[in-house]
Coordinates of C-alpha atoms and ligand atoms in Angstrom, one line a residue:
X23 CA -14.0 -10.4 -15.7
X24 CA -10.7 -11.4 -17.4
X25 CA -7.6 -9.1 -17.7
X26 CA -7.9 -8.0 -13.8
X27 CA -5.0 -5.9 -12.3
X28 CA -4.0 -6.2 -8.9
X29 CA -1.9 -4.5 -6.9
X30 CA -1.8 -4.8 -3.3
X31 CA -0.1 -8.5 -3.8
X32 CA 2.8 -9.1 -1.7
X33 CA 5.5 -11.8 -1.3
X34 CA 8.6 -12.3 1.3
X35 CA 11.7 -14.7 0.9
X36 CA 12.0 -17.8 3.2
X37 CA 12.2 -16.5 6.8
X38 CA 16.4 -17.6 6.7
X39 CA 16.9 -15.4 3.6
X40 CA 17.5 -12.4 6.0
X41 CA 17.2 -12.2 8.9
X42 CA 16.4 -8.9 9.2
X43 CA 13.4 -8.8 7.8
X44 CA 10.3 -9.3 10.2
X45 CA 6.6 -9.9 9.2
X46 CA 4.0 -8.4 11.4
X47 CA 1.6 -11.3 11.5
X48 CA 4.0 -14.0 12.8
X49 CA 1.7 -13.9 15.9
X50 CA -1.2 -15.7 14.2
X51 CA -2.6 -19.2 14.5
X52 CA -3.0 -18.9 10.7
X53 CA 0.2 -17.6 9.9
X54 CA 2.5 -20.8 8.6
X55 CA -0.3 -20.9 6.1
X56 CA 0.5 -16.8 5.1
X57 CA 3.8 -17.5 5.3
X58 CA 3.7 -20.2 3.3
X59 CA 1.5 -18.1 0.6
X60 CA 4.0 -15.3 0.9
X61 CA 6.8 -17.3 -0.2
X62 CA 5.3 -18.5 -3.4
X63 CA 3.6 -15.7 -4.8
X64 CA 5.0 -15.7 -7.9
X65 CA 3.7 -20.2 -8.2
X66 CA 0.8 -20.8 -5.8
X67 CA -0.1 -16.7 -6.5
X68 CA -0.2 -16.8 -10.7
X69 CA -2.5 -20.2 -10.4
X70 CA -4.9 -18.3 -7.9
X71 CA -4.4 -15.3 -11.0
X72 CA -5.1 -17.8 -13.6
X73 CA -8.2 -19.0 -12.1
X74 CA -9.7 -15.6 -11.2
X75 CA -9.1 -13.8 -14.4
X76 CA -5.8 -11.5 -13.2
X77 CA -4.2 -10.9 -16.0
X78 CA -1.0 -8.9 -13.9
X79 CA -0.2 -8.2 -10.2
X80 CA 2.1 -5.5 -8.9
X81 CA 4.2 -7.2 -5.9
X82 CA 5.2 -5.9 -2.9
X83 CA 7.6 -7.2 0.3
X84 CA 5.2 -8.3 3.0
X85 CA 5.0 -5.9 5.6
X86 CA 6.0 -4.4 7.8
X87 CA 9.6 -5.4 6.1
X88 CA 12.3 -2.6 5.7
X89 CA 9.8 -0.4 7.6
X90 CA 11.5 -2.2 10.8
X91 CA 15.5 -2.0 10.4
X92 CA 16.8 0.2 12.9
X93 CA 20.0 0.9 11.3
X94 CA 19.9 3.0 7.5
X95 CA 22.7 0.8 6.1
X96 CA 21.0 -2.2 6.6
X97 CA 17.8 -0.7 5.4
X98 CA 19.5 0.1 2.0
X99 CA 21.0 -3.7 2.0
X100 CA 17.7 -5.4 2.4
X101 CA 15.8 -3.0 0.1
X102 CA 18.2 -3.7 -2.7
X103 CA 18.7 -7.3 -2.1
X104 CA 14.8 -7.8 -1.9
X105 CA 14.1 -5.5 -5.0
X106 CA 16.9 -7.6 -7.4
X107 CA 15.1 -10.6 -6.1
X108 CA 11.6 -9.5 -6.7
X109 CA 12.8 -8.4 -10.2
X110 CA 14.1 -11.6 -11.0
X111 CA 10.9 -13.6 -9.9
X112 CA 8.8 -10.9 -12.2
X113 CA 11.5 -12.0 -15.2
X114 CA 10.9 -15.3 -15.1
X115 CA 7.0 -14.5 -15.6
X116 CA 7.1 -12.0 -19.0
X117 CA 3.9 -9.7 -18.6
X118 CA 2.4 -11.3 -15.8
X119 CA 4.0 -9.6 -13.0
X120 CA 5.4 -6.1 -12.1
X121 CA 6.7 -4.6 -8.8
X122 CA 6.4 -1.7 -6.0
X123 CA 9.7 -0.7 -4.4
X124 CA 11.0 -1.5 -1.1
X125 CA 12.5 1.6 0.3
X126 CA 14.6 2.9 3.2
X127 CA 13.1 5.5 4.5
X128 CA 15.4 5.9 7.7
X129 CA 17.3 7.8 5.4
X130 CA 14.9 9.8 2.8
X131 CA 17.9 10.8 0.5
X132 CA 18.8 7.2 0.0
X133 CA 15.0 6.0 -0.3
X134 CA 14.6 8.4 -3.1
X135 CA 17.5 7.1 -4.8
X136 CA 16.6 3.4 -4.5
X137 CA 13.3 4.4 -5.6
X138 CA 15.1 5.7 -9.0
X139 CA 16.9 2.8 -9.5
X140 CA 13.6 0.3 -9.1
X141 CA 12.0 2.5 -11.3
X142 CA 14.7 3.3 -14.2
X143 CA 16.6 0.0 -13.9
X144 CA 14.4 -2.0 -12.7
X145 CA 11.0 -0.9 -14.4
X146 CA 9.2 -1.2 -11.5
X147 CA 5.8 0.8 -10.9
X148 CA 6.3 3.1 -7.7
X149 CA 6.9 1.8 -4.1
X150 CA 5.3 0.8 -0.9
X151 CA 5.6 1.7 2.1
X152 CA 4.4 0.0 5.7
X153 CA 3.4 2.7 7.6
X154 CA 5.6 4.9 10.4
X155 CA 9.4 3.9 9.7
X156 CA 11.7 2.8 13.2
X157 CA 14.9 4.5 13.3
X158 CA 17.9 3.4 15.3
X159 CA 15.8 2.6 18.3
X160 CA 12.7 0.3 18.4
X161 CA 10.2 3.2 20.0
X162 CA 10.8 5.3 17.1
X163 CA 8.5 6.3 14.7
X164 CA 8.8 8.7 11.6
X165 CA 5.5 8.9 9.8
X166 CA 5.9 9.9 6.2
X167 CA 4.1 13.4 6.8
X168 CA 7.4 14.7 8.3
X169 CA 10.0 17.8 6.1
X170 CA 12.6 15.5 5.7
X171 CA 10.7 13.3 3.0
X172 CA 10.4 16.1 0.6
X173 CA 13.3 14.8 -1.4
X174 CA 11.5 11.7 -2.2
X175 CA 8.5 13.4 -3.0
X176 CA 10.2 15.5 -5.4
X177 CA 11.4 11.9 -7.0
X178 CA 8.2 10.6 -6.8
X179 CA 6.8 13.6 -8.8
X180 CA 9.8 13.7 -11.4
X181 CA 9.3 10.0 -12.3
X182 CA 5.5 10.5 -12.3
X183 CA 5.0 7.1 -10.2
X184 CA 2.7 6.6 -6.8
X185 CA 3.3 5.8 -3.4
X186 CA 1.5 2.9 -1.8
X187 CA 1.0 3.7 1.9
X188 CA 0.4 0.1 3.4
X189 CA -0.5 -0.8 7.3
X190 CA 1.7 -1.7 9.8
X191 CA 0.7 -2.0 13.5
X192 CA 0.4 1.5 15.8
X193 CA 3.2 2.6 17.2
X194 CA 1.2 2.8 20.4
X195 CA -0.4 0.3 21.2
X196 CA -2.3 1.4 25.1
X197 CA -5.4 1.2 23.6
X198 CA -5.4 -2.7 22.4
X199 CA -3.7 -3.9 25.8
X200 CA -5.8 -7.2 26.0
X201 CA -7.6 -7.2 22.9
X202 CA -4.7 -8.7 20.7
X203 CA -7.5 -10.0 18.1
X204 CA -7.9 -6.1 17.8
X205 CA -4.3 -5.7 16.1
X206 CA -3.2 -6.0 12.9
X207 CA -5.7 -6.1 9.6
X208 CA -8.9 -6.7 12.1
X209 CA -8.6 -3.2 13.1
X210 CA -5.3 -1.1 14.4
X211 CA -4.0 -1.2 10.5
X212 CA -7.0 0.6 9.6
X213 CA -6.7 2.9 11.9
X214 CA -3.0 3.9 12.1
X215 CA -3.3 4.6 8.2
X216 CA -6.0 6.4 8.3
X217 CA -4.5 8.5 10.6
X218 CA -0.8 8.5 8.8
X219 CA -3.0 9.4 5.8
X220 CA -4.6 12.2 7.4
X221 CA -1.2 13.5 8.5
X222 CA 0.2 13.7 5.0
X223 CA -3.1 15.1 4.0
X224 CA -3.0 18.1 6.8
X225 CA 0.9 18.7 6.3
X226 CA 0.8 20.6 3.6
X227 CA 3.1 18.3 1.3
X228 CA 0.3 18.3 -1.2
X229 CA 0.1 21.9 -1.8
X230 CA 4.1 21.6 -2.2
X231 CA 3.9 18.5 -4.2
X232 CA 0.3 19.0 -6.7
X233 CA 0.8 16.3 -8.4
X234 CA 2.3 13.4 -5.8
X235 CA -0.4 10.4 -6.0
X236 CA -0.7 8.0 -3.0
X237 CA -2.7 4.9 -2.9
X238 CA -4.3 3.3 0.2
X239 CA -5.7 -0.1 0.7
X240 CA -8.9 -1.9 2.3
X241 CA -11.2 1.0 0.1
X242 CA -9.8 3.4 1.8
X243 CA -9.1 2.7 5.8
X244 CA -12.4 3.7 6.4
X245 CA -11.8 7.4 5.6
X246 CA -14.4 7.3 3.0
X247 CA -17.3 7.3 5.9
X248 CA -14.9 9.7 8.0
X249 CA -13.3 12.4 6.3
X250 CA -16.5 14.8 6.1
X251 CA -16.2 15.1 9.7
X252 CA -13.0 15.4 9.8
X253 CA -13.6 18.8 8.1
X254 CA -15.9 19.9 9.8
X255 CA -14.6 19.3 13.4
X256 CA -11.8 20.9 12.1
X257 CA -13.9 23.9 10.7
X258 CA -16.0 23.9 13.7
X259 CA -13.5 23.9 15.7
X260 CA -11.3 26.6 14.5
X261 CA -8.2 23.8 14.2
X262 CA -5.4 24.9 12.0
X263 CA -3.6 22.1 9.8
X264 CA -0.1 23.2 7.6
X265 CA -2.2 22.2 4.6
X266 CA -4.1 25.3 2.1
X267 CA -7.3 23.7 1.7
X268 CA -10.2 21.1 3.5
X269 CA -8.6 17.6 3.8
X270 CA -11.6 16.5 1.5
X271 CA -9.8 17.6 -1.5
X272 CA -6.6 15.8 -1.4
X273 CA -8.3 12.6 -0.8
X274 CA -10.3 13.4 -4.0
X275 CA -7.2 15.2 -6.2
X276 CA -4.0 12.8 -4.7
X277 CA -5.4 9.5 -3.7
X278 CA -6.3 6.0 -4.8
X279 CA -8.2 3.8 -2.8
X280 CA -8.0 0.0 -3.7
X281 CA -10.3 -3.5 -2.9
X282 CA -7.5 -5.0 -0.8
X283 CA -9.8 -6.8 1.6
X284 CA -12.6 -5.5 1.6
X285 CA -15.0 -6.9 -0.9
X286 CA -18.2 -5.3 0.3
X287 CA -21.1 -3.6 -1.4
X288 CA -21.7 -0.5 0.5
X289 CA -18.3 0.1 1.2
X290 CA -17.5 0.2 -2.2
X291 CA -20.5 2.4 -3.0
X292 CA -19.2 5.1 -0.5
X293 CA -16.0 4.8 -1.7
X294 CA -16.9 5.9 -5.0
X295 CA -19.0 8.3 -3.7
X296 CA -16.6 10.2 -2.2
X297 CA -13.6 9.8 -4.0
X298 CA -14.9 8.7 -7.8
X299 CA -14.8 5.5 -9.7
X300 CA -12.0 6.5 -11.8
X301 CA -9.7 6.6 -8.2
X302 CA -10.6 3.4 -6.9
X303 CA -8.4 -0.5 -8.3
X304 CA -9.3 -3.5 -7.5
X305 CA -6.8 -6.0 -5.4
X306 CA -7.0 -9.1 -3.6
X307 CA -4.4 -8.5 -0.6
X308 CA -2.4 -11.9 -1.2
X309 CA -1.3 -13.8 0.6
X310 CA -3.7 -13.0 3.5
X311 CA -6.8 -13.2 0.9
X312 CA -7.4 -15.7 -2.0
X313 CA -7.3 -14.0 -5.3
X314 CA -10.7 -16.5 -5.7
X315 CA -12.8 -14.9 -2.6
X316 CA -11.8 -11.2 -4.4
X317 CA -12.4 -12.1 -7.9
X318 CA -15.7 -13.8 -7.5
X319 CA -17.1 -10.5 -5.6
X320 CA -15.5 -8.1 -8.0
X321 CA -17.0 -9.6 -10.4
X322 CA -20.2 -10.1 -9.7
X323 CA -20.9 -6.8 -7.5
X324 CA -24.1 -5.6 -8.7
X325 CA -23.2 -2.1 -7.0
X326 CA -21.1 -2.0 -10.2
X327 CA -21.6 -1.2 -14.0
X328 CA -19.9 -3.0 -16.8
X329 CA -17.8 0.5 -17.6
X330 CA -17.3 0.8 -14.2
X331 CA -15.8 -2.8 -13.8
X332 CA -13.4 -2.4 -16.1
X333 CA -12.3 0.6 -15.0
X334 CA -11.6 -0.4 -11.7
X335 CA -10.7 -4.1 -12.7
X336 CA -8.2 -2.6 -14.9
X337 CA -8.2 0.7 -16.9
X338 CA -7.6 2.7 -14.0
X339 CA -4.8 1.2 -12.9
X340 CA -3.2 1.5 -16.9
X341 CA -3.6 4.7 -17.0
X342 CA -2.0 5.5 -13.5
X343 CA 1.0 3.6 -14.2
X344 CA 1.1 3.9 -18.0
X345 CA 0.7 0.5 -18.9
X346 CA 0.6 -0.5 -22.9
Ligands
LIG413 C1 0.1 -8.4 7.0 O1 0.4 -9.1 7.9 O2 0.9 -7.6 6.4 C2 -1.4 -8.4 6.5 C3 -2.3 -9.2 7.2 C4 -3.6 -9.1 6.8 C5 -4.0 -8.4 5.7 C6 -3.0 -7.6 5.0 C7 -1.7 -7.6 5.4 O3 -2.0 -9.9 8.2 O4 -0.8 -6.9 4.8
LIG414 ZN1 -1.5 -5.9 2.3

């Protein structure tokens, strides 16, 4: 299929750009080879787009980037400079590329106000954001469910533009102690956002904020085979959440579940099952997946329709960021 959106591509400056920025995946055998990727998204990434039919990428700063700077002020500094640099590299490629925000969230006032920059100035699409945030001490962790983000959301909602949840690792980490190969995209990023999704989900931040739309990666974090039971442990159980109605129905009225990763038949099945085909966008997950290994699935998939190709391939993700 040609004329392919994707939007869970990310790229990162050469590790001496900043030093405060920190990629979660540095521990890997394979990861000169991402970094390397990471840095050239907007070269080696539009050849792999060229080849595979993407007609436009949305980029995002790798994770778990600004996500992981203790101090707000700094947070702010590297947002900025990494937005005016992503927004350069997106100039120099007319049509082909667009960007998510980089945003500090250790300070939510100031996260909603980069965010309206990015998006008036800067023309860029929404933001992303990697995971639980780290404030001021490195056992922190503010997940995005929490009263204080309500000023963002309430920017998110005037500028009608989404917010890409993306993984970062847990912030604890007990469970994996010896099973390394268990962290990151193998398993714990699944996890922890399914669980931060959950959280915003049972808040009640979606019965405050109707129309707020989030996007998650990977088809979903697995909560397509897992939320029904989530709502009925929770019914079953007599458990009260701060949120008006069954957790079911936010997934289905305020999120987006994209390919990132996961290019797999059944989960893609269930995943429109549950949440519909008009909520689900297809992405690669560069630099950690070839835009080839995505494309060549995507477009094939017999699970899929022609109609329902191209809306997933590219007229759902159009319409959510009004694309002409
Ligand atoms: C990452 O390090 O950020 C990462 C991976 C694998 C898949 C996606 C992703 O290591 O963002
Ligand atoms: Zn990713």
């Amino acid at each position: 299929m040609q004329g392919k959106i994707a939007l869970e591509e990310h790229f990162a400056p050469p590790a001496d750009w900043d030093k405060r920025l920190k990629y979660v995946s540095a521990r890997l055998p394979n990861w000169p080879e991402f970094a390397r990727r990471q840095e050239h998204t907007f070269d080696v990434g539009l050849k792999e787009m060229d080849d595979n039919g993407v007609e436009h990428t949305i980029v995002s700063l790798g994770a778990p980037g600004i996500q992981a700077i203790l101090d707000p002020k700094d947070a702010l500094e590297v947002a900025q400079r990494s937005n005016d640099l992503i927004k350069e590299n997106c100039e120099r490629r007319p049509g082909r590329f667009s960007a998510f925000a980089a945003i500090p969230m250790q300070d939510p006032e100031l996260a909603a106000r980069e965010l309206e920059r990015c998006v008036k100035d800067l023309g860029f699409r929404g933001c992303m954001v990697n995971g639980f945030t780290q404030l001021k001490t490195p056992d922190s962790a503010i997940y995005c469910d929490l009263p204080q983000y309500d000023p963002l959301w309430e920017m998110h909602v005037k500028l009608d533009v989404p917010f890409y949840l993306h993984p970062r690792n847990p912030s604890s980490l007990g469970v994996y102690e010896g099973h390394p190969w268990l962290l990151g995209s193998t398993w714990a990023f699944g996890v922890e956002t399914a669980t931060h999704a959950l959280r915003m989900m049972g808040s009640g931040m979606f019965d405050r904020y109707p129309a707020l739309q989030v996007i998650i990666g990977h088809l979903g974090e697995s909560l397509p085979s897992s939320i029904w039971r989530v709502d009925h442990r929770i019914k079953k159980g007599g458990e009260v959440t701060r949120s008006k109605k069954p957790l079911t129905e936010y997934f289905r009225n305020n999120f987006h579940l994209t390919t990132s990763g996961n290019f797999h038949d059944s989960t893609l099945t269930q995943a429109i099952t549950e949440v519909g085909v008009d909520r689900i966008m297809f992405s690669a997950d560069y630099p950690f997946e070839e835009m080839g290994q995505a494309a060549q699935w995507f477009d094939k998939t017999t699970v899929l329709s022609d109609a329902e190709r191209l809306k997933i391939g590219r007229t759902n993700a159009q319409k959510l960021f009004k694309m002409t």
